JSON list of C-alpha atoms in Angstrom, two decimals:
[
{"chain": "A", "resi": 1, "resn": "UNK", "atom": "CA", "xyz": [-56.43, 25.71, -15.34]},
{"chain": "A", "resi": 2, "resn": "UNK", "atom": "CA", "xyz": [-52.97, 24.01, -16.82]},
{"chain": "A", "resi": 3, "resn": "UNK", "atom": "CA", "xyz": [-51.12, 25.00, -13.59]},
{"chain": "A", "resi": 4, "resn": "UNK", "atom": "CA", "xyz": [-53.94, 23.97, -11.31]},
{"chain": "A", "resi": 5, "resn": "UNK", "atom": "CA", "xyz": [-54.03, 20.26, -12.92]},
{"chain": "A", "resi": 6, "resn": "UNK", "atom": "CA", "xyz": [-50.52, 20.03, -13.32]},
{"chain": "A", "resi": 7, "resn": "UNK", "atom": "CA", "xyz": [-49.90, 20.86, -9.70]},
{"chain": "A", "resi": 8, "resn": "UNK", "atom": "CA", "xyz": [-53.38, 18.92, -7.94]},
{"chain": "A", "resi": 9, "resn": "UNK", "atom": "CA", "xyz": [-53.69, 15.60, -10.15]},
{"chain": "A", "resi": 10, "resn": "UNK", "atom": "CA", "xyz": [-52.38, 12.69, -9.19]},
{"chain": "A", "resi": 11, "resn": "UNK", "atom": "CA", "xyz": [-49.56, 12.36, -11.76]},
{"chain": "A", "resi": 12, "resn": "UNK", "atom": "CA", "xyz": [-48.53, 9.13, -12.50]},
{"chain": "A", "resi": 13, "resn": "UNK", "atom": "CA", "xyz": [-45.78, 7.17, -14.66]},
{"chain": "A", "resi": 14, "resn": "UNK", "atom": "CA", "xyz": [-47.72, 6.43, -17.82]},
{"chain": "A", "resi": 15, "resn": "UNK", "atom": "CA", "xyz": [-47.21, 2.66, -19.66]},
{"chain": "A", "resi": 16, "resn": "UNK", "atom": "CA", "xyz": [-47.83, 1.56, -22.53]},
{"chain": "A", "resi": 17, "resn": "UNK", "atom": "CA", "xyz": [-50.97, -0.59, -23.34]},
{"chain": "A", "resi": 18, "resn": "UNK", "atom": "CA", "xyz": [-51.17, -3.62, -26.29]},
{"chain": "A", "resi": 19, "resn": "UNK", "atom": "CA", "xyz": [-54.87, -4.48, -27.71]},
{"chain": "A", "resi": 20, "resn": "UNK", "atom": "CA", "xyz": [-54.82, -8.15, -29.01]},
{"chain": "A", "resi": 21, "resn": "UNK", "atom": "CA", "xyz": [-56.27, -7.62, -32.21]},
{"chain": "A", "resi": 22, "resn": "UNK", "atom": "CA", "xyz": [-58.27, -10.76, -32.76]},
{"chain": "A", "resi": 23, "resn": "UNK", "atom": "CA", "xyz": [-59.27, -10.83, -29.15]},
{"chain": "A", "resi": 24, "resn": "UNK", "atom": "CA", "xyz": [-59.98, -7.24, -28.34]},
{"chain": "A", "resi": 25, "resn": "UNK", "atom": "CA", "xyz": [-58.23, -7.91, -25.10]},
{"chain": "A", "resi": 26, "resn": "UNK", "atom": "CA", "xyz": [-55.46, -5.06, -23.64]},
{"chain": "A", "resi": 27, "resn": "UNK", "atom": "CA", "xyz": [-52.39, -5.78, -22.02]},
{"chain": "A", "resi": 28, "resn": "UNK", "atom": "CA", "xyz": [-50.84, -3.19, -20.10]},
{"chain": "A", "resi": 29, "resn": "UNK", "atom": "CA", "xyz": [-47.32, -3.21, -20.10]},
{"chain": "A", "resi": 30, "resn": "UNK", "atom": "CA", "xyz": [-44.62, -2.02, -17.99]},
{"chain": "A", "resi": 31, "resn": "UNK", "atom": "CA", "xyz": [-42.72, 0.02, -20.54]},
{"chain": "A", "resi": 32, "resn": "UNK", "atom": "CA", "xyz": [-42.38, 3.46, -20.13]},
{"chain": "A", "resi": 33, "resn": "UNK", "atom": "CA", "xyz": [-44.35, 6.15, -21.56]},
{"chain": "A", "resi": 34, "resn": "UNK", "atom": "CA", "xyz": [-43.03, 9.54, -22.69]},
{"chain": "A", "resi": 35, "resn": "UNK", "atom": "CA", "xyz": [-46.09, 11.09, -20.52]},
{"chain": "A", "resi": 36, "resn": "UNK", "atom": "CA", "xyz": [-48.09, 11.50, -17.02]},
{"chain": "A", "resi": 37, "resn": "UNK", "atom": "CA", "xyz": [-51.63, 10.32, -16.27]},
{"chain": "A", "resi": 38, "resn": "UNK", "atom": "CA", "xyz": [-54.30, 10.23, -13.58]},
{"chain": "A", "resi": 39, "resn": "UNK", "atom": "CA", "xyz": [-57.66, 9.06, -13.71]},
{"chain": "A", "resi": 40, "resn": "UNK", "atom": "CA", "xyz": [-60.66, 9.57, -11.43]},
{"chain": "A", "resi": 41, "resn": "UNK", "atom": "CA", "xyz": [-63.85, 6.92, -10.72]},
{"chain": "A", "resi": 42, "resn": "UNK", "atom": "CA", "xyz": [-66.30, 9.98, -11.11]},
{"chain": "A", "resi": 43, "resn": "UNK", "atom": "CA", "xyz": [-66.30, 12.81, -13.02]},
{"chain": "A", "resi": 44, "resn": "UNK", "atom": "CA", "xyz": [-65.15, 15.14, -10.03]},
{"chain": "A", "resi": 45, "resn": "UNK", "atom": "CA", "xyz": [-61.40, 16.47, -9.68]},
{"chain": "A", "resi": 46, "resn": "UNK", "atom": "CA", "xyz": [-61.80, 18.55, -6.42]},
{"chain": "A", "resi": 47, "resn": "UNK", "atom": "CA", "xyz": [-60.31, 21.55, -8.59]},
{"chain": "A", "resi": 48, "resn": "UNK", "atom": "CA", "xyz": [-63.54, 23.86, -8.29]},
{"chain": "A", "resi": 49, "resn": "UNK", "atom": "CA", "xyz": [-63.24, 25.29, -11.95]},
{"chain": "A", "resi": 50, "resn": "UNK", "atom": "CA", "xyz": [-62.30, 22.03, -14.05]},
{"chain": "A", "resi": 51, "resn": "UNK", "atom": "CA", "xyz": [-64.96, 20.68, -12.09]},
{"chain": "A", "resi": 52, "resn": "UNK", "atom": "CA", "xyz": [-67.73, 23.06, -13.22]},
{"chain": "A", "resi": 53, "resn": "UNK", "atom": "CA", "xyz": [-66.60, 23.17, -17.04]},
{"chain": "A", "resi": 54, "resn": "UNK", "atom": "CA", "xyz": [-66.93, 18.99, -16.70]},
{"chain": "A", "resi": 55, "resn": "UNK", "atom": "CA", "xyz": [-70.39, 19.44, -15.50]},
{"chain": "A", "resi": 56, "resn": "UNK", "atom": "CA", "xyz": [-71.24, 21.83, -18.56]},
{"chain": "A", "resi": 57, "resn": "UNK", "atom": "CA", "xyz": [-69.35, 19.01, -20.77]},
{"chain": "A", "resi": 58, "resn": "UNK", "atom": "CA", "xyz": [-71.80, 16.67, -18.97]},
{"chain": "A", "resi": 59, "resn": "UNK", "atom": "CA", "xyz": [-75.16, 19.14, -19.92]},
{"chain": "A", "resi": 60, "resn": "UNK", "atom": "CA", "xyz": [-73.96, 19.56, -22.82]},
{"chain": "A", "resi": 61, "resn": "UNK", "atom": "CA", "xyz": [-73.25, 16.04, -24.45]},
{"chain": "A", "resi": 62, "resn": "UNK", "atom": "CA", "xyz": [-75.95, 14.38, -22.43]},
{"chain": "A", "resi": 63, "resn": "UNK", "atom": "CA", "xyz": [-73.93, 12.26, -20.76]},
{"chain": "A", "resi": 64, "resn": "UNK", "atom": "CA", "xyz": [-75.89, 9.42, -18.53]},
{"chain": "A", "resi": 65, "resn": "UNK", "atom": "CA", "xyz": [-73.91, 6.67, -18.22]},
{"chain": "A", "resi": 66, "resn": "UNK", "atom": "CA", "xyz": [-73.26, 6.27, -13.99]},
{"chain": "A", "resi": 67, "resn": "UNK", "atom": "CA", "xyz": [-69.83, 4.29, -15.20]},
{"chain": "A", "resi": 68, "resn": "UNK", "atom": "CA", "xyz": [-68.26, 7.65, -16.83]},
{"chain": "A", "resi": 69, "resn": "UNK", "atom": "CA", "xyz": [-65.00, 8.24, -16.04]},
{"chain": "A", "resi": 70, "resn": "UNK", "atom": "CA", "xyz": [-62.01, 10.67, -16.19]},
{"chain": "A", "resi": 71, "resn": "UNK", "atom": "CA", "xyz": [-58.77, 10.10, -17.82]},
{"chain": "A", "resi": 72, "resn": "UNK", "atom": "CA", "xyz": [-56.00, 12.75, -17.81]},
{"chain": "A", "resi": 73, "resn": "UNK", "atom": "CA", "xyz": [-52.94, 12.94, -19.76]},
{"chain": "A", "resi": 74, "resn": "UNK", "atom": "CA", "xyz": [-50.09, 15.42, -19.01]},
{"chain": "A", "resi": 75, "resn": "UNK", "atom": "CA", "xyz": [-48.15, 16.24, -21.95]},
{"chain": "A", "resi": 76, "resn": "UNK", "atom": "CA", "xyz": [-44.86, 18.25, -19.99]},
{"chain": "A", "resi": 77, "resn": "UNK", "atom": "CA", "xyz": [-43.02, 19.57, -23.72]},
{"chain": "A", "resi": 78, "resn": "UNK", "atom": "CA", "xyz": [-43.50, 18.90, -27.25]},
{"chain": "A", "resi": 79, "resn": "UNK", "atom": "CA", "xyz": [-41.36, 15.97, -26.84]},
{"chain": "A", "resi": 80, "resn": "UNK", "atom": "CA", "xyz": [-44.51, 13.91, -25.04]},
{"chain": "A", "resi": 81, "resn": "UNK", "atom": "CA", "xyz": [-46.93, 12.24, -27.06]},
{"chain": "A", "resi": 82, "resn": "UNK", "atom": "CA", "xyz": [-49.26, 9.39, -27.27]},
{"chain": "A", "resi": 83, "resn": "UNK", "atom": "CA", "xyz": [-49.42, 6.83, -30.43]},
{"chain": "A", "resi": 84, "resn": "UNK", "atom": "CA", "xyz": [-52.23, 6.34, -32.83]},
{"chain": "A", "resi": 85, "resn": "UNK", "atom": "CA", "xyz": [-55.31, 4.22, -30.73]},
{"chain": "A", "resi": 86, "resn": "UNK", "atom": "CA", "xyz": [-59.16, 3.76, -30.67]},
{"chain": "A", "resi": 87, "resn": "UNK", "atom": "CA", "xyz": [-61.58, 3.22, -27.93]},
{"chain": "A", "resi": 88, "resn": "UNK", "atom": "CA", "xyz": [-64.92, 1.40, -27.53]},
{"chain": "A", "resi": 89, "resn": "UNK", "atom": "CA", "xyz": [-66.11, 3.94, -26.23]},
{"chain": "A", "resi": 90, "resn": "UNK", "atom": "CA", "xyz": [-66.89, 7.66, -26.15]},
{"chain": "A", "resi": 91, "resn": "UNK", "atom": "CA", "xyz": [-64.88, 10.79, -25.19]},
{"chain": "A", "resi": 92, "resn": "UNK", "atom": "CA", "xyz": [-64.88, 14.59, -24.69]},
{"chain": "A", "resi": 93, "resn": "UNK", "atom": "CA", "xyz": [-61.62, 15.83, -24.21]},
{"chain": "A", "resi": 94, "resn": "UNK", "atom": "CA", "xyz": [-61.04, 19.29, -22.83]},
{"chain": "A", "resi": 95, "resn": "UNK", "atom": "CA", "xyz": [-57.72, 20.89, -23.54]},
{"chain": "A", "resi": 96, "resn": "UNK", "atom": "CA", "xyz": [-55.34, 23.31, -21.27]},
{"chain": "A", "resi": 97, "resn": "UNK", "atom": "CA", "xyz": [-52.09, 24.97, -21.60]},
{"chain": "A", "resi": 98, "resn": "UNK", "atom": "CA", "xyz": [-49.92, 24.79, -24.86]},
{"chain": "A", "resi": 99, "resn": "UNK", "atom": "CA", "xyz": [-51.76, 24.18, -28.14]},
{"chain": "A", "resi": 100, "resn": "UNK", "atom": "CA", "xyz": [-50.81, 21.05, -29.73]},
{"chain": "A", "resi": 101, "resn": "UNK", "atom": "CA", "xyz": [-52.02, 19.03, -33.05]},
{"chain": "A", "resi": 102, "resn": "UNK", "atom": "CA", "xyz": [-54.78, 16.44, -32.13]},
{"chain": "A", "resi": 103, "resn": "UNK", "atom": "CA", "xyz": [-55.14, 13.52, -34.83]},
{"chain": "A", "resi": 104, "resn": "UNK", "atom": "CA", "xyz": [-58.45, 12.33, -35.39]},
{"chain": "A", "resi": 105, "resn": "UNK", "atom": "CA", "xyz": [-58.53, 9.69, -38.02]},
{"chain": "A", "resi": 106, "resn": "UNK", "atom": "CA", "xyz": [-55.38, 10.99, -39.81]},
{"chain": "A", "resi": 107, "resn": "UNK", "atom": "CA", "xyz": [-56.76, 14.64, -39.44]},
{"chain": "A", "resi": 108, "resn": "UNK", "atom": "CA", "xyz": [-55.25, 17.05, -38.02]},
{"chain": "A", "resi": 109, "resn": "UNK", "atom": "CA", "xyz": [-56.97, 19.51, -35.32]},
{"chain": "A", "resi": 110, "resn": "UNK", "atom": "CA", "xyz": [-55.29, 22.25, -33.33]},
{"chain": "A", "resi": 111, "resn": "UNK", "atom": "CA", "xyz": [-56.66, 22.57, -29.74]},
{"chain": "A", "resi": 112, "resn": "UNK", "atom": "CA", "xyz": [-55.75, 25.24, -27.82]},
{"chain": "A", "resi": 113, "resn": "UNK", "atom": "CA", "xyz": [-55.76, 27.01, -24.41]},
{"chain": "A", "resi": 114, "resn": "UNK", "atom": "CA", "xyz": [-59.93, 25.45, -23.07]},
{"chain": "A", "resi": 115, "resn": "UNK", "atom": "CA", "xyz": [-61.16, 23.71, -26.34]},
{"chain": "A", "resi": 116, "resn": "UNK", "atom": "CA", "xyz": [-63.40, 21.00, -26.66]},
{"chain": "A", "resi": 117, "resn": "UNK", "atom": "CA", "xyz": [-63.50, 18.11, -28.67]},
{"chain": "A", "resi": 118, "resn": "UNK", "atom": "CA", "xyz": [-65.93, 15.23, -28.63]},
{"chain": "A", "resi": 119, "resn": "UNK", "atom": "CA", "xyz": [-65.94, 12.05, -31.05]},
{"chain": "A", "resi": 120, "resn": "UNK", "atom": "CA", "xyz": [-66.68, 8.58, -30.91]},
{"chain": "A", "resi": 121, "resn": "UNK", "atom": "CA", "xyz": [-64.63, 5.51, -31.67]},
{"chain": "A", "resi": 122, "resn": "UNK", "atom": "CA", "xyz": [-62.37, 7.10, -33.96]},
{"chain": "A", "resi": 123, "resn": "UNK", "atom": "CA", "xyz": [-58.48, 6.38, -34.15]},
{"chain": "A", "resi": 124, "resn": "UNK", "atom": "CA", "xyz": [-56.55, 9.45, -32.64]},
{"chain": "A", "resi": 125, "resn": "UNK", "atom": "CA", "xyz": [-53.17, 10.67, -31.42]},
{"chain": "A", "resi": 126, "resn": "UNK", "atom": "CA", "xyz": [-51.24, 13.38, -30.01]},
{"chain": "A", "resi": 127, "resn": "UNK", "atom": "CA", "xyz": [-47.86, 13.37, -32.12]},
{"chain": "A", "resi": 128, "resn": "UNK", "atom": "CA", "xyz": [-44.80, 15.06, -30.69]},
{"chain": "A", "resi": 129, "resn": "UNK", "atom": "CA", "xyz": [-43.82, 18.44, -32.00]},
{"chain": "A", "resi": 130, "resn": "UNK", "atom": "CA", "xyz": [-40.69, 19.42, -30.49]},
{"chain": "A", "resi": 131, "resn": "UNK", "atom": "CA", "xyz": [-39.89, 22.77, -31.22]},
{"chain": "A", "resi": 132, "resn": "UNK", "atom": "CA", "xyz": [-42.73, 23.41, -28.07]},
{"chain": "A", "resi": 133, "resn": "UNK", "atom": "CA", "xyz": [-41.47, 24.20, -24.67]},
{"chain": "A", "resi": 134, "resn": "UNK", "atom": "CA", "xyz": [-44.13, 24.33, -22.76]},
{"chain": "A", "resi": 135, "resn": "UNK", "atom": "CA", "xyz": [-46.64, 21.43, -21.62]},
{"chain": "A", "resi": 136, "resn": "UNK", "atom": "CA", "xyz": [-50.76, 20.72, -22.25]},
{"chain": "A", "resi": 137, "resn": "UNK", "atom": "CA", "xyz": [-52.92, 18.70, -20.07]},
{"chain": "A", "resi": 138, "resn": "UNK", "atom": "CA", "xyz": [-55.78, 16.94, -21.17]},
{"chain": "A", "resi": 139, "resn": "UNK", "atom": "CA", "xyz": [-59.11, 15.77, -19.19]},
{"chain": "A", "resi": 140, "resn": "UNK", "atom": "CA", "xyz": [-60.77, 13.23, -21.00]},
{"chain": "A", "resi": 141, "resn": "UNK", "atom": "CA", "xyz": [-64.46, 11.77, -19.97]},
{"chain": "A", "resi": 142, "resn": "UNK", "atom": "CA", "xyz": [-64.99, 8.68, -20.98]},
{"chain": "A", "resi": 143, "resn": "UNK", "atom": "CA", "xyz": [-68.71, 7.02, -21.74]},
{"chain": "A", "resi": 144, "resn": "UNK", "atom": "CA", "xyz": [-71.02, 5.20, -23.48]},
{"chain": "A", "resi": 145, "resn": "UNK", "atom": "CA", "xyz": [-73.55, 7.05, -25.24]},
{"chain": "A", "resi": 146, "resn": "UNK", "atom": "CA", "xyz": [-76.29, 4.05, -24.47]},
{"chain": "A", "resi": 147, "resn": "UNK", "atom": "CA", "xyz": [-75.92, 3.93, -20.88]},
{"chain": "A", "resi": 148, "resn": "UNK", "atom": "CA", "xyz": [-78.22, 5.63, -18.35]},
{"chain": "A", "resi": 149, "resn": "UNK", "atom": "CA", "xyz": [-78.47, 5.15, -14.93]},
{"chain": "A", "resi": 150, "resn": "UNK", "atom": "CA", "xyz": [-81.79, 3.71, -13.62]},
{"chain": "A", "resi": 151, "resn": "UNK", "atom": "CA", "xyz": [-83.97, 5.62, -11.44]},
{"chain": "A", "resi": 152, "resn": "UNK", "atom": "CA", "xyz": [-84.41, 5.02, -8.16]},
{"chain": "A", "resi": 153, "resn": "UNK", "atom": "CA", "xyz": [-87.39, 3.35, -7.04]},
{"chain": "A", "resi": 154, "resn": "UNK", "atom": "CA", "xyz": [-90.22, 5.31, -4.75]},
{"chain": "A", "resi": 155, "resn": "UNK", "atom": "CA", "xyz": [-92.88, 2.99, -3.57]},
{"chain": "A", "resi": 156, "resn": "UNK", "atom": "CA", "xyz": [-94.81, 6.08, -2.22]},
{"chain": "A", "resi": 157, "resn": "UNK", "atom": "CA", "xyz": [-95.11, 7.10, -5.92]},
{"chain": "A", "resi": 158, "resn": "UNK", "atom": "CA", "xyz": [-94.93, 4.25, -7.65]},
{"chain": "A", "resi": 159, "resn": "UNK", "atom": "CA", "xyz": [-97.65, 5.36, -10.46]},
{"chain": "A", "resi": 160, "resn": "UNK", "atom": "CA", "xyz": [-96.50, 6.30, -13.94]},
{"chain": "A", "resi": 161, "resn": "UNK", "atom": "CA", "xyz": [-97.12, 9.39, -15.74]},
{"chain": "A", "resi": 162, "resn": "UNK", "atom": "CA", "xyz": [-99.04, 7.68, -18.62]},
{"chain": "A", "resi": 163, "resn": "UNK", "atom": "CA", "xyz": [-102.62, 6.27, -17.29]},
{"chain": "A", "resi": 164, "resn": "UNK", "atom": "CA", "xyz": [-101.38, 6.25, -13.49]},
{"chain": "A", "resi": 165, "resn": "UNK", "atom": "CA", "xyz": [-100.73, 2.63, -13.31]},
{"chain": "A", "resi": 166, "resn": "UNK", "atom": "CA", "xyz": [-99.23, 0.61, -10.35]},
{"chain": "A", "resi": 167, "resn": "UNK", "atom": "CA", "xyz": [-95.96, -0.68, -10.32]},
{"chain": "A", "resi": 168, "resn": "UNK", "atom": "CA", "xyz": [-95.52, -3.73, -8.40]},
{"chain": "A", "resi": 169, "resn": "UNK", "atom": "CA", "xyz": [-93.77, -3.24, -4.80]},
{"chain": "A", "resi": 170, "resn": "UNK", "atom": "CA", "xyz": [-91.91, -6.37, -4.96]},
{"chain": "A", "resi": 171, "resn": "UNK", "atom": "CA", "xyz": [-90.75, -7.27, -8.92]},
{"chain": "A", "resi": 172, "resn": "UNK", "atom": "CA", "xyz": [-91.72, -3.75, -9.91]},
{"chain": "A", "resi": 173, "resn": "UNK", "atom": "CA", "xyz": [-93.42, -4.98, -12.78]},
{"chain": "A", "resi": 174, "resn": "UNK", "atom": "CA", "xyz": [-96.32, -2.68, -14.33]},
{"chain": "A", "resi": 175, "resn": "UNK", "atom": "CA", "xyz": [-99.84, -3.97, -16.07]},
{"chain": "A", "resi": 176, "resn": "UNK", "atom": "CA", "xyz": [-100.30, -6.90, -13.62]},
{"chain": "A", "resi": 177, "resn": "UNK", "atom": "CA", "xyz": [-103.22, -7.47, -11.32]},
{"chain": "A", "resi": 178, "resn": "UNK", "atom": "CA", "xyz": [-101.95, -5.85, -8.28]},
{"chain": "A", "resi": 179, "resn": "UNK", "atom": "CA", "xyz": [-103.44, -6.35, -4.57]},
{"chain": "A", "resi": 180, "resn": "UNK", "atom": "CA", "xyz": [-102.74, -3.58, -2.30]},
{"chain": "A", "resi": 181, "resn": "UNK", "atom": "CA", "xyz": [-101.89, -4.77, 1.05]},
{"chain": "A", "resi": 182, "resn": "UNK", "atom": "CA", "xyz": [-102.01, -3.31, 4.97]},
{"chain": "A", "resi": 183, "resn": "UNK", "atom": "CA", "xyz": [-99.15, -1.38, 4.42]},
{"chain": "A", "resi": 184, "resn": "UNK", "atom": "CA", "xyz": [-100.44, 0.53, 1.48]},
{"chain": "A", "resi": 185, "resn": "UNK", "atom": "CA", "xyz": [-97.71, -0.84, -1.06]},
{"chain": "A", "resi": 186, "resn": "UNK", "atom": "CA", "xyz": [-98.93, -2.62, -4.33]},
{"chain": "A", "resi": 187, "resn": "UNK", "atom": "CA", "xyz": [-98.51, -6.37, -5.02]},
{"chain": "A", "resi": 188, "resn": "UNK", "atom": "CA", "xyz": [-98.87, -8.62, -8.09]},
{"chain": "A", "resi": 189, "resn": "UNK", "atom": "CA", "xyz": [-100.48, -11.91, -7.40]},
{"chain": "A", "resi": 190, "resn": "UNK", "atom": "CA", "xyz": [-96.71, -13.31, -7.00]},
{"chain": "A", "resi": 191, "resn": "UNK", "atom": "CA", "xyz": [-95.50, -11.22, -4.81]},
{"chain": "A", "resi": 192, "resn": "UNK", "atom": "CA", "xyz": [-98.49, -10.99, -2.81]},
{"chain": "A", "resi": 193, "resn": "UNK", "atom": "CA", "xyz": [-98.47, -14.61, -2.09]},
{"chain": "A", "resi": 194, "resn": "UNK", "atom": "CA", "xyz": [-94.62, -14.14, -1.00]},
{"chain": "A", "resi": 195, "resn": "UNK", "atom": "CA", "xyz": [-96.06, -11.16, 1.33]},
{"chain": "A", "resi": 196, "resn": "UNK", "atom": "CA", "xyz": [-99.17, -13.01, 3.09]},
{"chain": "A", "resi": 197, "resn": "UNK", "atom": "CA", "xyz": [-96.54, -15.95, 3.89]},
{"chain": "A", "resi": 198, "resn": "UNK", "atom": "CA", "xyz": [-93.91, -13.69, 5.29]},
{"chain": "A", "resi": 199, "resn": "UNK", "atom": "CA", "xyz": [-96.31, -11.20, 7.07]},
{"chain": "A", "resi": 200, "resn": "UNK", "atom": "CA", "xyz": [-99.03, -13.82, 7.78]},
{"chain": "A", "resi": 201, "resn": "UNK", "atom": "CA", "xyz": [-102.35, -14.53, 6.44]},
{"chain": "A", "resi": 202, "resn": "UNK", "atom": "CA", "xyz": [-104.49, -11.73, 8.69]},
{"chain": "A", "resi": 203, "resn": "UNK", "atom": "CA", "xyz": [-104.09, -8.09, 7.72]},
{"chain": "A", "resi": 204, "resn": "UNK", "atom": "CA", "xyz": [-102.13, -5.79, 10.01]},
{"chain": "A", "resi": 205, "resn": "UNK", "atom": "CA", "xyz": [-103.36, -2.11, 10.80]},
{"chain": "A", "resi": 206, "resn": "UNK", "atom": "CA", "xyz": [-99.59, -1.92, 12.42]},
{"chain": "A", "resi": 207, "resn": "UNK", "atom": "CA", "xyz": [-97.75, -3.51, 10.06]},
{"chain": "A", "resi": 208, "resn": "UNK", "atom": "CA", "xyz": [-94.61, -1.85, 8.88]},
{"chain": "A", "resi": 209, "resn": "UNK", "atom": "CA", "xyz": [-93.84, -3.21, 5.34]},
{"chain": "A", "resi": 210, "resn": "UNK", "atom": "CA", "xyz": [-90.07, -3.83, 3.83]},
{"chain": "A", "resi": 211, "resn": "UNK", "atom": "CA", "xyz": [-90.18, -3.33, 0.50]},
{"chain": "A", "resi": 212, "resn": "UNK", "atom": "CA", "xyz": [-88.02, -5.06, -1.60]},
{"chain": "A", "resi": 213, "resn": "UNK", "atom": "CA", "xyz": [-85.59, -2.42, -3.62]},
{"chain": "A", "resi": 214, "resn": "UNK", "atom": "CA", "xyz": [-83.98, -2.86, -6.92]},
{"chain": "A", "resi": 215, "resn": "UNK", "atom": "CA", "xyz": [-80.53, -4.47, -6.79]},
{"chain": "A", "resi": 216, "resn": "UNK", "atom": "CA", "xyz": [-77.98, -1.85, -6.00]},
{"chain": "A", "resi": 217, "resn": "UNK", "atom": "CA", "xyz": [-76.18, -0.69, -9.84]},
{"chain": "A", "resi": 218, "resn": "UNK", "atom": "CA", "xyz": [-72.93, -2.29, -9.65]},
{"chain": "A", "resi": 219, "resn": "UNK", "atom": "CA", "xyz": [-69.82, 1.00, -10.44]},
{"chain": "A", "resi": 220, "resn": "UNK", "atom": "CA", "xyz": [-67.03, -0.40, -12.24]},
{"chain": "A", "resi": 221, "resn": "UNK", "atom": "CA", "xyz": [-64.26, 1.18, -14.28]},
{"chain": "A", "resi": 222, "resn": "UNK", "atom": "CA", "xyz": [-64.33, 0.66, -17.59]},
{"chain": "A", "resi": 223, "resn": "UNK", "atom": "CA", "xyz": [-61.50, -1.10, -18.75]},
{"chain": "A", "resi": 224, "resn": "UNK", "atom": "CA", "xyz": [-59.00, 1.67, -21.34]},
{"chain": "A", "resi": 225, "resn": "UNK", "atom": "CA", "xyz": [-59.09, -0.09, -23.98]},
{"chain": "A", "resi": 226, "resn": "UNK", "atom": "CA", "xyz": [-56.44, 1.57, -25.96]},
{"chain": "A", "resi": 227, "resn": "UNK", "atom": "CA", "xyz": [-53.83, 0.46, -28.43]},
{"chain": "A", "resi": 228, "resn": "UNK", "atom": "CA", "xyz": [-50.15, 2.26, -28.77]},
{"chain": "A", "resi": 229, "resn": "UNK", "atom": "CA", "xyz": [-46.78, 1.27, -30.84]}
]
């Protein structure tokens, strides 16, 4: 999989990045790093095998957060490396190519050819070693444990498992005093007001209802929020 990233991502010059401290805020610079990177909005590469072992990453860390995203760092020799830093959030770095040492708070770990780590908000590195020749990539997914992704909603089944109880078609609300109207969709007393004024007063055998859906969950990349020197 190292010569199938290395040829397929979209390398790019990497910079380096400040974090103010005080602030928390991150400047990106335009110096120079020693390194490549790439990053995706999803958790798809379009490489068929790097994208199956991200799914089973995925599975396997229960990953749920619809922001997750991929980070990649190309490491070309032992002369490449990237300076002691800490995220907010989490990551699950899988490793390809040459082996290299991994700090993770002032530890050293030796990942090799296909190994996995996975830590939290930990300081970490990749120091230089250059007696190596040959280069590593690494695929990093990035997430926050606390985030899930909010089901879509179904008026058609719109009962919960527990006690079968109507959610609201309009606010979605559940436990309310709900009036079912022509169109066979649930309404709280709120919402049902809002219906008989847009719909009119009479009951419609014909009607065909709009039902008002939950606003659309807004994908943004999460800002890197990484620290070098």
């Amino acid at each position: 999989l190292y010569e199938e990233c290395a040829q397929a991502m979209p390398w790019r010059q990497a910079v380096y990045r400040k974090r103010n401290q005080e602030t928390g805020e991150v400047t990106v610079t335009t110096i120079a790093s020693n390194r490549q990177d790439s990053s995706y909005r999803c958790l798809t590469t379009g490489i068929p095998r790097l994208d199956a072992a991200l799914q089973r990453v995925v599975e396997l860390c229960g990953i749920t957060d619809p922001g997750a995203f991929l980070l990649n760092n190309w490491y070309p020799d032992g002369n490449t490396s990237i300076a002691p830093h800490m995220h907010d959030f989490w990551s699950a770095i899988l490793s390809f190519g040459q082996a290299r040492v991994f700090m993770l708070d002032g530890q050293p770990v030796l990942l090799g050819d296909g190994d996995l780590i996975v830590f939290g908000t930990q300081r970490h590195s990749v120091p230089k070693m250059p007696k190596v020749s040959n280069g590593r990539v690494s695929v990093a997914i990035f997430w926050y444990p606390e985030e899930k992704a909010e089901p879509e909603y179904d008026p058609a089944t719109a009962e919960t498992a527990a006690g079968g109880t109507a959610l609201c078609t309009g606010c979605q609300l559940q436990g309310l005093r709900m009036q079912e109207a022509s169109d066979g969709l649930n309404y709280c007393e709120g919402c049902w007001d809002a219906w008989q004024e847009q719909n009119g007063r009479g009951l419609r055998d014909n009607y065909e209802g709009e039902t008002t859906t939950e606003d659309d969950l807004m994908a943004a990349i999460l800002q890197l929020s990484m620290t070098e020197f």
